[in-house]
């Protein structure tokens, strides 16, 4: 079902070079760290054009769609929600073929349908929209760590409408878009991203937008 929905009719192969790291058991189903590393596939030389991740048994299955474009590398991390124990899959498109890897996470569940921080924390509005980040640089890449204060309400709880971040974009210092990440409400509250990028001498500007039209941005320099 998800192959047709997310990947279309392009060829699909299971590939050990698409490495998905996560804990074997999710102690907190609302904050489960997930890491993708497809750098071994990227090392073959052919560009990677698209990366899609999903959770088989989540009510909102898709996690993200990443377009590395000119500067993104095939390594990233973020925290996700799990509604129950499930397989998590990542598909990386290289040429005309999707290369798929994955892992299985045990969980007590409820990560998608428990009240968000907007219900649990009365002070959440005081930090709403704060975008914090750091850039770590070496000769081969720049690693960006970004955290956005946002409740990421899924809309799956009665009387609590969907309110979540939909997209991040990365711009170079000339204002050109060099990578883009679309996310769903299945990503954890206060989304925290780890992105690996090709070096940009002036660093990056990161912008974000939620489904209510709010926009956020931060500049990160080496």
CSV table of C-alpha atoms in Angstrom, one decimal:
chain,number,residue,atom,x,y,z
A,1,UNK,CA,0.0,0.0,0.0
A,2,UNK,CA,2.7,2.5,1.0
A,3,UNK,CA,4.9,1.6,-1.9
A,4,UNK,CA,2.3,2.7,-4.4
A,5,UNK,CA,1.3,5.7,-2.3
A,6,UNK,CA,4.7,7.1,-1.6
A,7,UNK,CA,7.0,5.6,-4.3
A,8,UNK,CA,4.8,5.3,-7.3
A,9,UNK,CA,5.7,2.7,-9.9
A,10,UNK,CA,9.5,3.3,-9.9
A,11,UNK,CA,11.7,0.2,-9.2
A,12,UNK,CA,12.3,-0.6,-5.5
A,13,UNK,CA,15.2,-2.6,-4.1
A,14,UNK,CA,16.1,-3.3,-0.4
A,15,UNK,CA,19.6,-2.0,0.2
A,16,UNK,CA,21.8,-2.4,3.2
A,17,UNK,CA,23.5,0.9,2.4
A,18,UNK,CA,20.4,2.7,3.6
A,19,UNK,CA,21.0,2.5,7.4
A,20,UNK,CA,18.2,3.4,9.8
A,21,UNK,CA,19.1,3.7,13.4
A,22,UNK,CA,16.6,3.8,16.3
A,23,UNK,CA,16.3,2.3,19.8
A,24,UNK,CA,14.9,-1.2,19.8
A,25,UNK,CA,12.3,-0.1,22.4
A,26,UNK,CA,10.8,3.4,22.6
A,27,UNK,CA,10.8,4.4,26.3
A,28,UNK,CA,8.9,7.6,25.3
A,29,UNK,CA,6.6,7.0,22.3
A,30,UNK,CA,6.3,10.7,21.8
A,31,UNK,CA,10.0,11.3,21.4
A,32,UNK,CA,11.8,8.5,19.5
A,33,UNK,CA,15.2,9.3,18.0
A,34,UNK,CA,15.6,8.2,14.4
A,35,UNK,CA,18.7,8.5,12.3
A,36,UNK,CA,19.2,7.9,8.6
A,37,UNK,CA,22.7,7.3,7.0
A,38,UNK,CA,22.7,6.6,3.3
A,39,UNK,CA,26.2,8.0,2.8
A,40,UNK,CA,27.5,4.7,1.5
A,41,UNK,CA,24.9,4.8,-1.3
A,42,UNK,CA,25.7,8.4,-2.0
A,43,UNK,CA,29.4,7.5,-2.3
A,44,UNK,CA,28.6,5.6,-5.5
A,45,UNK,CA,28.6,8.9,-7.2
A,46,UNK,CA,25.1,9.2,-8.6
A,47,UNK,CA,23.1,12.0,-7.0
A,48,UNK,CA,20.3,11.3,-4.5
A,49,UNK,CA,17.2,13.3,-5.4
A,50,UNK,CA,14.6,12.3,-2.9
A,51,UNK,CA,14.3,10.7,0.6
A,52,UNK,CA,10.9,9.6,2.1
A,53,UNK,CA,10.3,8.0,5.5
A,54,UNK,CA,7.2,6.5,7.0
A,55,UNK,CA,5.9,4.4,10.0
A,56,UNK,CA,3.8,1.4,8.8
A,57,UNK,CA,1.3,1.5,11.7
A,58,UNK,CA,1.1,5.2,12.6
A,59,UNK,CA,-2.3,6.9,11.9
A,60,UNK,CA,-0.2,9.5,10.1
A,61,UNK,CA,2.3,7.2,8.5
A,62,UNK,CA,4.6,9.6,6.6
A,63,UNK,CA,7.3,11.2,8.6
A,64,UNK,CA,9.1,13.4,6.1
A,65,UNK,CA,10.1,14.0,2.5
A,66,UNK,CA,13.6,15.4,2.0
A,67,UNK,CA,14.9,17.0,-1.2
A,68,UNK,CA,18.7,17.3,-0.8
A,69,UNK,CA,18.9,19.5,-3.9
A,70,UNK,CA,22.4,21.0,-4.4
A,71,UNK,CA,23.8,20.9,-0.8
A,72,UNK,CA,22.1,18.3,1.3
A,73,UNK,CA,23.8,15.0,2.1
A,74,UNK,CA,22.1,11.7,2.8
A,75,UNK,CA,22.4,11.8,6.5
A,76,UNK,CA,19.8,13.3,8.9
A,77,UNK,CA,18.2,12.8,12.2
A,78,UNK,CA,15.0,13.8,14.0
A,79,UNK,CA,12.6,12.6,16.7
A,80,UNK,CA,9.3,10.9,15.8
A,81,UNK,CA,6.1,9.7,17.4
A,82,UNK,CA,5.0,6.0,17.5
A,83,UNK,CA,1.4,5.0,18.0
A,84,UNK,CA,2.4,1.4,18.5
A,85,UNK,CA,5.3,-1.0,17.8
A,86,UNK,CA,6.0,-0.8,14.1
A,87,UNK,CA,8.5,-1.0,11.3
A,88,UNK,CA,10.0,2.3,10.2
A,89,UNK,CA,11.1,2.6,6.6
A,90,UNK,CA,13.2,5.0,4.6
A,91,UNK,CA,13.3,5.1,0.8
A,92,UNK,CA,16.2,6.9,-1.0
A,93,UNK,CA,15.8,7.7,-4.7
A,94,UNK,CA,18.9,7.4,-6.8
A,95,UNK,CA,18.4,7.6,-10.5
A,96,UNK,CA,15.1,5.9,-11.3
A,97,UNK,CA,15.3,3.5,-8.4
A,98,UNK,CA,14.2,3.6,-4.8
A,99,UNK,CA,16.6,2.0,-2.3
A,100,UNK,CA,14.8,1.0,0.9
A,101,UNK,CA,16.1,0.4,4.4
A,102,UNK,CA,14.4,0.2,7.7
A,103,UNK,CA,14.2,-1.0,11.3
A,104,UNK,CA,11.6,-2.2,13.8
A,105,UNK,CA,10.8,-0.4,17.1
A,106,UNK,CA,9.0,-1.9,20.0
A,107,UNK,CA,6.8,0.6,21.9
A,108,UNK,CA,4.1,0.8,24.5
A,109,UNK,CA,2.4,3.2,22.1
A,110,UNK,CA,0.1,6.2,22.2
A,111,UNK,CA,2.7,8.6,20.9
A,112,UNK,CA,0.4,10.1,18.2
A,113,UNK,CA,-2.8,10.3,20.2
A,114,UNK,CA,-1.7,11.6,23.6
A,115,UNK,CA,-2.2,15.3,24.5
A,116,UNK,CA,0.5,17.6,23.1
A,117,UNK,CA,2.5,20.2,25.0
A,118,UNK,CA,-0.2,22.8,24.3
A,119,UNK,CA,-2.4,20.9,26.7
A,120,UNK,CA,0.2,19.6,29.1
A,121,UNK,CA,2.3,22.8,29.5
A,122,UNK,CA,0.5,26.1,30.2
A,123,UNK,CA,3.7,28.1,29.5
A,124,UNK,CA,4.3,26.7,26.0
A,125,UNK,CA,3.2,30.0,24.4
A,126,UNK,CA,6.1,31.9,26.0
A,127,UNK,CA,8.6,29.9,24.0
A,128,UNK,CA,6.5,29.2,20.9
A,129,UNK,CA,8.4,29.8,17.6
A,130,UNK,CA,11.9,30.0,19.2
A,131,UNK,CA,14.3,28.6,16.6
A,132,UNK,CA,17.7,27.6,18.0
A,133,UNK,CA,20.6,26.1,16.1
A,134,UNK,CA,24.3,25.4,15.8
A,135,UNK,CA,26.6,24.7,12.8
A,136,UNK,CA,29.5,22.3,13.2
A,137,UNK,CA,32.0,22.5,10.3
A,138,UNK,CA,34.9,20.4,9.0
A,139,UNK,CA,36.5,20.2,5.6
A,140,UNK,CA,34.0,17.7,4.1
A,141,UNK,CA,30.7,18.8,5.5
A,142,UNK,CA,28.7,21.2,7.8
A,143,UNK,CA,26.4,19.6,10.3
A,144,UNK,CA,23.4,21.7,11.4
A,145,UNK,CA,21.5,21.1,14.6
A,146,UNK,CA,18.2,23.0,14.8
A,147,UNK,CA,15.3,23.0,17.3
A,148,UNK,CA,12.0,24.7,16.8
A,149,UNK,CA,9.6,25.2,19.8
A,150,UNK,CA,6.3,24.1,18.4
A,151,UNK,CA,3.5,21.8,19.8
A,152,UNK,CA,3.1,19.7,16.6
A,153,UNK,CA,-0.5,18.9,17.5
A,154,UNK,CA,-1.6,16.1,15.2
A,155,UNK,CA,-5.4,16.8,15.1
A,156,UNK,CA,-6.1,13.3,16.2
A,157,UNK,CA,-7.3,14.3,19.7
A,158,UNK,CA,-10.9,15.6,20.0
A,159,UNK,CA,-11.2,19.4,20.4
A,160,UNK,CA,-7.5,19.9,19.5
A,161,UNK,CA,-7.1,21.0,15.9
A,162,UNK,CA,-4.0,20.1,13.9
A,163,UNK,CA,-1.2,22.6,14.4
A,164,UNK,CA,2.1,21.5,13.2
A,165,UNK,CA,5.2,22.5,11.2
A,166,UNK,CA,5.0,21.5,7.6
A,167,UNK,CA,8.3,22.5,6.1
A,168,UNK,CA,11.9,23.6,6.5
A,169,UNK,CA,14.0,25.2,3.8
A,170,UNK,CA,17.7,25.8,3.7
A,171,UNK,CA,19.1,28.8,1.8
A,172,UNK,CA,22.7,29.8,1.2
A,173,UNK,CA,23.9,33.3,1.9
A,174,UNK,CA,22.8,34.4,-1.5
A,175,UNK,CA,19.3,33.5,-0.7
A,176,UNK,CA,19.2,30.4,-3.0
A,177,UNK,CA,17.3,27.4,-1.8
A,178,UNK,CA,19.7,24.5,-1.5
A,179,UNK,CA,17.7,21.8,0.3
A,180,UNK,CA,14.1,21.3,1.5
A,181,UNK,CA,12.4,19.1,4.1
A,182,UNK,CA,8.6,18.6,4.4
A,183,UNK,CA,7.5,17.0,7.7
A,184,UNK,CA,4.2,15.7,9.1
A,185,UNK,CA,2.6,15.8,12.5
A,186,UNK,CA,4.1,12.4,13.2
A,187,UNK,CA,7.3,14.2,14.0
A,188,UNK,CA,7.7,14.9,17.7
A,189,UNK,CA,6.8,18.1,19.5
A,190,UNK,CA,9.6,20.7,19.4
A,191,UNK,CA,11.1,19.2,16.3
A,192,UNK,CA,14.8,18.8,16.5
A,193,UNK,CA,16.7,18.2,13.2
A,194,UNK,CA,20.2,17.1,12.5
A,195,UNK,CA,21.2,17.8,8.9
A,196,UNK,CA,24.5,17.1,7.1
A,197,UNK,CA,25.3,19.6,4.3
A,198,UNK,CA,28.0,20.3,1.8
A,199,UNK,CA,30.1,23.2,3.0
A,200,UNK,CA,28.8,26.7,2.4
A,201,UNK,CA,31.4,29.4,3.2
A,202,UNK,CA,28.8,31.8,4.6
A,203,UNK,CA,26.7,29.2,6.4
A,204,UNK,CA,23.0,28.7,6.0
A,205,UNK,CA,19.7,30.4,6.6
A,206,UNK,CA,17.0,28.0,7.8
A,207,UNK,CA,13.3,28.9,7.4
A,208,UNK,CA,10.2,27.0,8.6
A,209,UNK,CA,6.5,27.3,8.1
A,210,UNK,CA,3.5,25.7,9.9
A,211,UNK,CA,0.0,24.9,8.8
A,212,UNK,CA,-1.3,28.2,10.3
A,213,UNK,CA,0.9,30.3,8.1
A,214,UNK,CA,3.5,31.1,10.9
A,215,UNK,CA,7.0,31.5,9.6
A,216,UNK,CA,10.3,31.2,11.5
A,217,UNK,CA,13.9,31.6,10.5
A,218,UNK,CA,17.5,31.6,11.8
A,219,UNK,CA,20.9,32.1,10.3
A,220,UNK,CA,23.8,29.8,11.1
A,221,UNK,CA,27.5,30.6,10.3
A,222,UNK,CA,30.6,28.5,10.7
